[in-house]
XYZ file of C-alpha atoms in Angstrom:
460
model
C 106.070 101.607 160.289
C 109.453 100.222 161.247
C 112.093 99.150 158.800
C 111.400 95.723 157.352
C 113.999 93.195 158.626
C 114.806 90.517 156.015
C 116.117 86.995 156.613
C 119.087 85.999 154.368
C 116.768 83.634 152.501
C 114.153 86.463 151.825
C 116.819 88.917 150.773
C 118.242 86.434 148.306
C 114.771 85.755 146.843
C 114.155 89.390 146.684
C 117.404 90.033 144.809
C 116.508 87.336 142.371
C 113.076 88.956 141.745
C 114.546 92.369 141.310
C 117.313 91.062 138.944
C 114.521 89.450 136.861
C 112.727 92.782 136.636
C 115.914 94.751 135.805
C 116.669 92.063 133.200
C 113.172 92.619 131.651
C 114.089 96.223 131.226
C 117.470 95.471 129.790
C 115.987 92.904 127.330
C 113.480 95.426 126.014
C 115.536 96.368 122.860
C 116.410 92.821 121.921
C 112.835 91.703 122.215
C 111.635 94.639 120.153
C 114.252 93.927 117.514
C 113.008 90.490 117.189
C 109.582 91.871 116.397
C 110.939 94.043 113.657
C 112.850 91.080 112.145
C 109.625 89.211 112.032
C 107.918 92.024 110.150
C 110.865 92.011 107.731
C 110.638 88.304 107.117
C 107.037 88.536 106.472
C 107.612 91.356 104.049
C 110.324 89.259 102.129
C 107.775 86.516 101.580
C 105.518 88.716 99.521
C 105.266 88.308 95.829
C 107.267 91.040 93.858
C 104.133 92.845 92.807
C 102.823 93.080 96.402
C 106.366 94.299 97.515
C 106.055 97.136 95.002
C 102.739 98.196 96.446
C 104.416 98.321 99.967
C 107.680 99.649 99.058
C 107.596 102.138 101.916
C 107.625 99.434 104.596
C 111.451 98.813 104.818
C 111.728 102.491 105.689
C 109.037 102.131 108.365
C 110.889 99.200 109.818
C 114.009 101.372 110.135
C 111.938 104.210 111.698
C 110.611 101.702 114.260
C 114.234 100.692 115.072
C 115.039 104.326 115.657
C 111.974 104.649 118.024
C 113.145 101.551 119.858
C 116.561 103.109 120.476
C 114.893 106.279 121.890
C 112.770 104.203 124.266
C 115.916 102.313 125.238
C 117.694 105.465 125.909
C 115.043 106.416 128.480
C 115.094 103.054 130.079
C 118.909 103.001 130.438
C 118.906 106.506 131.944
C 116.200 105.355 134.334
C 118.243 102.265 135.384
C 121.302 104.216 135.753
C 119.561 106.358 138.330
C 118.020 103.516 140.229
C 119.492 102.693 143.651
C 118.680 99.061 144.581
C 117.512 98.578 148.122
C 119.880 95.530 148.402
C 123.466 94.683 147.526
C 122.919 93.454 144.025
C 126.525 92.407 143.347
C 126.516 89.023 145.233
C 126.373 85.860 143.202
C 123.059 84.089 143.751
C 122.083 81.080 141.780
C 118.802 81.911 139.978
C 116.092 79.348 140.661
C 113.275 78.345 138.308
C 110.676 81.094 138.517
C 107.044 80.306 137.833
C 105.310 83.067 135.878
C 101.606 83.856 136.040
C 100.864 85.533 132.862
C 98.628 88.466 133.436
C 97.135 89.821 130.227
C 94.600 92.144 131.782
C 94.914 95.578 130.014
C 94.842 97.534 133.236
C 97.092 95.269 135.119
C 99.915 96.966 137.144
C 101.386 94.393 139.299
C 104.335 92.126 138.586
C 103.909 88.630 139.808
C 106.678 87.836 142.097
C 107.600 84.309 143.213
C 107.810 85.489 146.731
C 105.189 88.102 147.031
C 107.831 90.782 147.301
C 107.660 91.689 151.035
C 109.008 95.183 150.782
C 108.763 98.308 152.819
C 111.003 100.664 150.736
C 109.909 104.201 150.885
C 110.834 107.076 148.677
C 110.141 110.404 150.436
C 109.679 113.577 148.406
C 109.847 116.713 150.301
C 110.279 116.013 154.009
C 112.315 112.890 154.284
C 112.491 112.659 158.027
C 110.040 109.746 158.157
C 112.209 107.543 155.890
C 115.900 108.495 156.560
C 117.459 105.425 155.036
C 115.943 105.393 151.556
C 114.757 108.947 150.728
C 115.237 111.122 147.660
C 114.438 114.758 147.840
C 113.111 116.617 144.681
C 116.219 118.580 143.881
C 117.515 119.455 140.413
C 121.169 117.963 139.907
C 123.987 120.291 139.272
C 124.858 118.912 135.776
C 123.321 120.822 132.861
C 121.112 119.016 130.417
C 123.602 118.967 127.532
C 126.317 117.286 129.741
C 123.778 114.742 131.096
C 122.367 113.793 127.729
C 125.839 113.343 126.266
C 126.648 110.951 129.092
C 123.301 109.221 128.651
C 123.783 108.549 124.977
C 127.088 107.051 125.750
C 125.613 104.843 128.466
C 123.079 103.325 126.137
C 125.920 102.100 123.973
C 128.257 100.829 126.738
C 128.205 97.183 127.740
C 130.161 96.921 130.992
C 131.725 93.704 132.191
C 131.792 94.495 135.889
C 134.867 94.926 138.083
C 137.143 93.744 135.237
C 135.655 96.225 132.766
C 138.351 98.308 131.053
C 136.005 100.450 128.939
C 136.955 104.033 129.330
C 133.332 105.026 129.832
C 133.411 103.197 133.156
C 134.982 105.029 136.091
C 135.647 103.640 139.464
C 132.318 104.889 140.930
C 130.357 103.144 138.168
C 131.865 99.707 138.690
C 129.408 98.494 141.414
C 126.454 99.831 139.469
C 127.680 98.139 136.358
C 128.179 94.899 138.263
C 124.562 94.428 139.373
C 123.254 95.411 135.978
C 125.462 92.845 134.311
C 124.228 90.235 136.728
C 120.641 91.238 135.831
C 121.304 91.243 132.084
C 122.488 87.640 132.331
C 119.244 86.610 134.069
C 116.879 84.904 131.588
C 113.285 86.317 131.551
C 110.181 85.192 129.744
C 108.660 87.448 127.065
C 105.792 88.221 129.377
C 108.181 90.202 131.629
C 109.308 92.327 128.613
C 105.618 92.958 127.887
C 105.343 94.500 131.394
C 108.081 96.948 130.318
C 105.949 97.893 127.344
C 102.939 98.319 129.678
C 105.057 100.749 131.792
C 105.822 102.855 128.711
C 102.022 103.046 127.980
C 101.552 103.918 131.772
C 103.836 106.918 131.298
C 101.450 108.280 128.762
C 98.433 107.843 131.078
C 100.127 109.472 134.047
C 102.662 111.937 132.759
C 101.992 113.021 129.243
C 99.558 115.621 127.769
C 98.186 112.821 125.558
C 96.986 111.052 128.742
C 95.024 114.071 129.931
C 91.706 112.884 128.817
C 92.142 109.653 130.589
C 93.248 111.547 133.738
C 90.238 113.735 133.503
C 87.979 110.645 133.371
C 89.705 108.731 136.282
C 91.496 111.315 138.485
C 89.578 114.499 138.115
C 86.369 113.083 139.830
C 88.462 111.927 142.718
C 90.331 115.242 143.080
C 87.100 117.131 142.942
C 85.530 114.970 145.587
C 88.413 115.265 147.829
C 88.275 118.999 147.435
C 84.585 119.013 148.352
C 84.896 116.743 151.374
C 87.888 118.637 152.943
C 87.090 122.367 152.218
C 89.037 123.872 155.154
C 92.550 122.388 154.481
C 95.450 124.227 155.975
C 99.174 123.776 155.346
C 99.583 123.706 159.061
C 97.327 120.594 159.605
C 96.793 119.063 156.271
C 94.598 115.962 156.030
C 96.210 112.585 155.186
C 95.416 110.530 152.156
C 96.634 107.005 151.215
C 96.660 105.901 147.534
C 97.099 102.101 147.238
C 98.047 100.979 143.782
C 99.567 104.286 143.009
C 101.267 103.122 139.832
C 103.593 105.801 138.422
C 102.542 108.297 141.146
C 100.635 111.118 139.269
C 97.379 110.669 141.267
C 99.175 110.689 144.566
C 101.240 113.805 143.446
C 98.063 115.637 142.358
C 96.440 114.840 145.764
C 99.585 116.243 147.512
C 99.264 119.369 145.357
C 95.658 119.847 146.652
C 97.010 120.229 150.207
C 96.945 116.651 151.481
C 99.761 114.678 153.139
C 99.673 112.048 150.357
C 101.330 108.675 150.320
C 101.270 106.375 147.272
C 101.820 102.698 147.770
C 102.844 100.440 144.984
C 103.694 96.682 144.864
C 105.410 96.491 141.495
C 109.055 97.199 141.145
C 108.422 97.887 137.500
C 106.311 100.833 138.508
C 108.512 101.949 141.412
C 111.697 102.137 139.407
C 109.952 104.372 136.760
C 107.956 106.524 139.214
C 111.040 107.187 141.239
C 112.917 108.345 138.186
C 110.269 110.628 137.057
C 109.479 112.143 140.396
C 113.133 112.603 141.574
C 115.118 113.077 138.404
C 112.934 115.389 136.255
C 114.527 118.707 135.572
C 112.119 120.281 133.118
C 108.719 119.863 131.475
C 108.710 117.441 128.491
C 112.367 116.453 129.133
C 111.978 113.007 127.701
C 110.365 111.571 124.510
C 109.185 108.034 124.000
C 107.287 106.175 121.286
C 104.689 104.065 123.131
C 102.644 102.764 120.266
C 105.275 101.090 118.052
C 104.747 97.600 119.383
C 101.551 96.846 117.556
C 100.784 97.136 113.864
C 97.097 96.455 114.502
C 94.328 99.070 114.273
C 96.541 101.880 113.179
C 95.087 104.665 111.148
C 98.561 105.484 109.730
C 102.285 104.867 110.121
C 102.686 108.370 111.493
C 100.067 107.706 114.145
C 101.747 104.467 115.143
C 105.163 106.048 115.321
C 104.157 109.335 116.826
C 106.354 110.667 119.704
C 105.054 111.426 123.250
C 106.861 113.915 125.372
C 106.749 113.828 129.168
C 106.319 114.787 131.980
C 103.737 117.456 131.229
C 104.445 119.028 134.670
C 107.623 119.430 136.674
C 106.933 117.308 139.777
C 109.120 119.446 142.077
C 107.267 122.539 141.020
C 103.763 121.016 141.466
C 103.157 122.737 144.829
C 103.340 119.326 146.755
C 102.499 119.228 150.466
C 105.293 118.439 152.895
C 105.207 114.763 153.642
C 104.468 113.411 150.162
C 105.936 109.972 149.744
C 105.846 106.750 147.753
C 105.954 103.515 149.780
C 106.799 100.250 148.039
C 105.347 97.016 149.247
C 102.232 94.770 149.258
C 99.373 96.718 150.507
C 98.208 93.901 152.925
C 101.654 93.387 154.390
C 102.588 97.111 154.775
C 99.212 98.520 156.014
C 97.775 95.510 158.061
C 99.724 96.790 161.027
C 98.529 98.154 164.336
C 100.535 101.295 163.798
C 98.364 102.083 160.853
C 95.054 101.755 162.557
C 92.978 104.921 162.375
C 95.889 106.862 160.779
C 94.251 108.148 157.527
C 91.726 110.750 156.850
C 91.065 109.370 153.269
C 91.916 106.385 151.180
C 91.715 106.625 147.442
C 91.618 103.504 145.245
C 91.829 103.823 141.463
C 91.881 100.592 139.297
C 93.031 98.863 142.428
C 90.368 96.705 144.116
C 90.487 93.978 141.510
C 94.209 93.387 141.994
C 93.346 91.459 145.188
C 93.535 87.763 145.778
C 91.008 88.411 148.466
C 89.083 91.645 147.948
C 87.479 91.178 151.356
C 90.882 91.604 153.017
C 91.554 94.831 151.101
C 88.228 96.252 152.256
C 88.859 95.209 155.825
C 92.261 96.957 155.875
C 90.953 100.042 154.319
C 88.249 100.187 157.094
C 90.967 99.621 159.845
C 93.379 102.323 158.620
C 90.829 105.117 158.179
C 89.853 107.346 161.073
C 86.248 107.269 162.260
C 84.488 109.652 159.785
C 87.288 109.139 157.221
C 86.350 108.671 153.611
C 87.071 105.979 151.015
C 86.819 107.118 147.320
C 86.978 104.326 144.757
C 86.978 104.331 140.938
C 87.563 101.193 138.880
C 86.143 97.978 137.302
C 86.122 94.520 138.665
C 88.434 92.768 136.255
C 89.981 90.377 138.795
C 93.599 89.932 138.028
C 93.809 86.356 139.327
C 90.524 85.114 137.908
C 92.438 83.057 135.312
C 94.872 81.487 137.690
C 94.308 77.792 137.980
C 97.074 76.591 140.271
C 95.953 74.597 143.335
C 97.584 77.135 145.721
C 96.126 80.209 143.943
C 93.167 82.036 145.437
C 90.978 84.561 143.677
C 87.688 85.837 145.322
C 85.625 87.475 142.515
C 82.605 89.357 143.891
C 79.910 91.280 142.095
C 79.723 94.991 142.649
C 76.584 94.315 144.772
C 78.599 91.906 147.006
C 81.561 94.243 147.209
C 79.221 96.949 148.616
C 77.715 94.457 151.151
C 81.257 93.645 152.350
C 81.970 97.380 152.695
C 78.844 97.901 154.631
C 79.732 95.007 156.974
C 83.144 96.686 157.770
C 81.402 99.932 158.791
C 81.101 102.019 155.641
C 78.081 103.953 154.596
C 77.567 104.999 150.965
C 77.459 108.760 150.207
C 77.926 108.982 146.548
C 77.743 106.406 143.762
C 77.791 106.402 140.046
C 79.286 104.736 137.052
C 82.041 106.384 134.914
C 82.977 105.464 131.350
C 86.800 105.413 131.027
C 89.740 103.655 129.449
C 93.142 102.496 130.810
C 96.390 103.294 128.955
C 94.413 103.637 125.732
C 95.876 104.682 122.395
C 93.557 107.478 121.596
C 94.166 107.198 117.841
C 93.692 103.391 117.623
C 90.803 101.896 115.735
C 90.042 99.706 118.707
C 89.154 101.226 122.070
C 88.471 99.235 125.242
C 86.200 101.135 127.603
C 85.332 100.315 131.169
C 82.077 101.161 132.921
C 83.865 101.816 136.131
C 82.218 101.879 139.574
C 82.754 105.171 141.451
C 81.797 105.792 144.989
C 82.452 107.788 148.080
C 81.975 105.876 151.388
C 82.434 107.108 154.886
C 83.566 105.125 157.922
C 81.115 104.999 160.736
C 81.943 104.420 164.369
C 82.352 100.572 163.941
C 84.294 97.873 165.540
C 85.655 95.383 162.970
C 84.233 91.976 163.420
C 87.352 90.256 162.116
C 90.169 89.204 164.480
C 93.277 91.302 163.931
C 96.508 89.415 163.101
C 99.614 90.860 164.688
C 102.435 91.492 162.313
């Protein structure tokens, strides 16, 4: 794939979209504080006798504030490490942005006003394929104490850009402060901040010990199937595997550790910023601690359960035995991989909680068929909770097929079914909550036969 060439208009729209996402991260603590103030207002309205029964709640509210500050500390360190793919310091007038609110629990795509046509790759290990934007997994020279002292200061600092005279800002930090300040002034709806909270829950799913059960339900069957289908893997000629909808990157990393040249593809900048930080900046196991369950008082068994800490990552990514060539590629799956250079390139495609993110699921299946080699395998796990089913705009499209029809489409595009079953699982579930949402997810392995696609290829 060649580098994506942007027009000036596309780049400006892209910068607006990215600023909005950065702004959502920066607005996380303020939005969370508003929630705590709402709790306090409700408490103050109680009759004195009822307040006496709940005299511990003011302390709980202060504990929540401390947890918010710890989550914010991680977010600020993550943003400090983020290198935008564009010059973010230019003044661009923000336009009105229409937001499609996506409340699906397993959603992991931010809805961009322009579709976010990105081909930004983060290469871990061998960076030769993506020389312009690559980050090798190397431990920085700073020791942990120095870094955390600097981090704690950065969470308190409010830079004012090039004219900032704060002693915490040195010359090298001015440009970074500038674009963060631009982003912090960008107004975002609450639904965008909710996506930040979703990212925090996704960290648990992908990178914490607490998420192991969910990973065992979702990722373990896929990893075992890959191991079965490719028994004679060698480091000299490893098979290739693409993981669309890779989220925070754990499944793609685990596949790489099995001995595959693995590439994760992710559309969401929310996800990409966080996965890049965890994959490239982790120095030790359980380096960070967050409090992912503080944002809901519903269905809690106890205050301690609601406010419990979660440390991550449970493994050190750079020490996970990854295969040379592991990478994360940012961009829309259809735009990035519906390209002649991708045809017949992959030995395996793995989709986990991905198919129902499509506007047109048929297009997804067609592209998966195109990019697989003859005899290549497609492993899928997930429900059919179509993300755009509740979009009612005249220009919106959402093709919502039954599982039976999805399989018919796959057969049309040259797949034959080898393994099929249903798997009970969750997505970013709070294991100690009184309410659990479980999916009966479709799992299959399909193999691509020698088949010519009946659809007309569109040149990119």
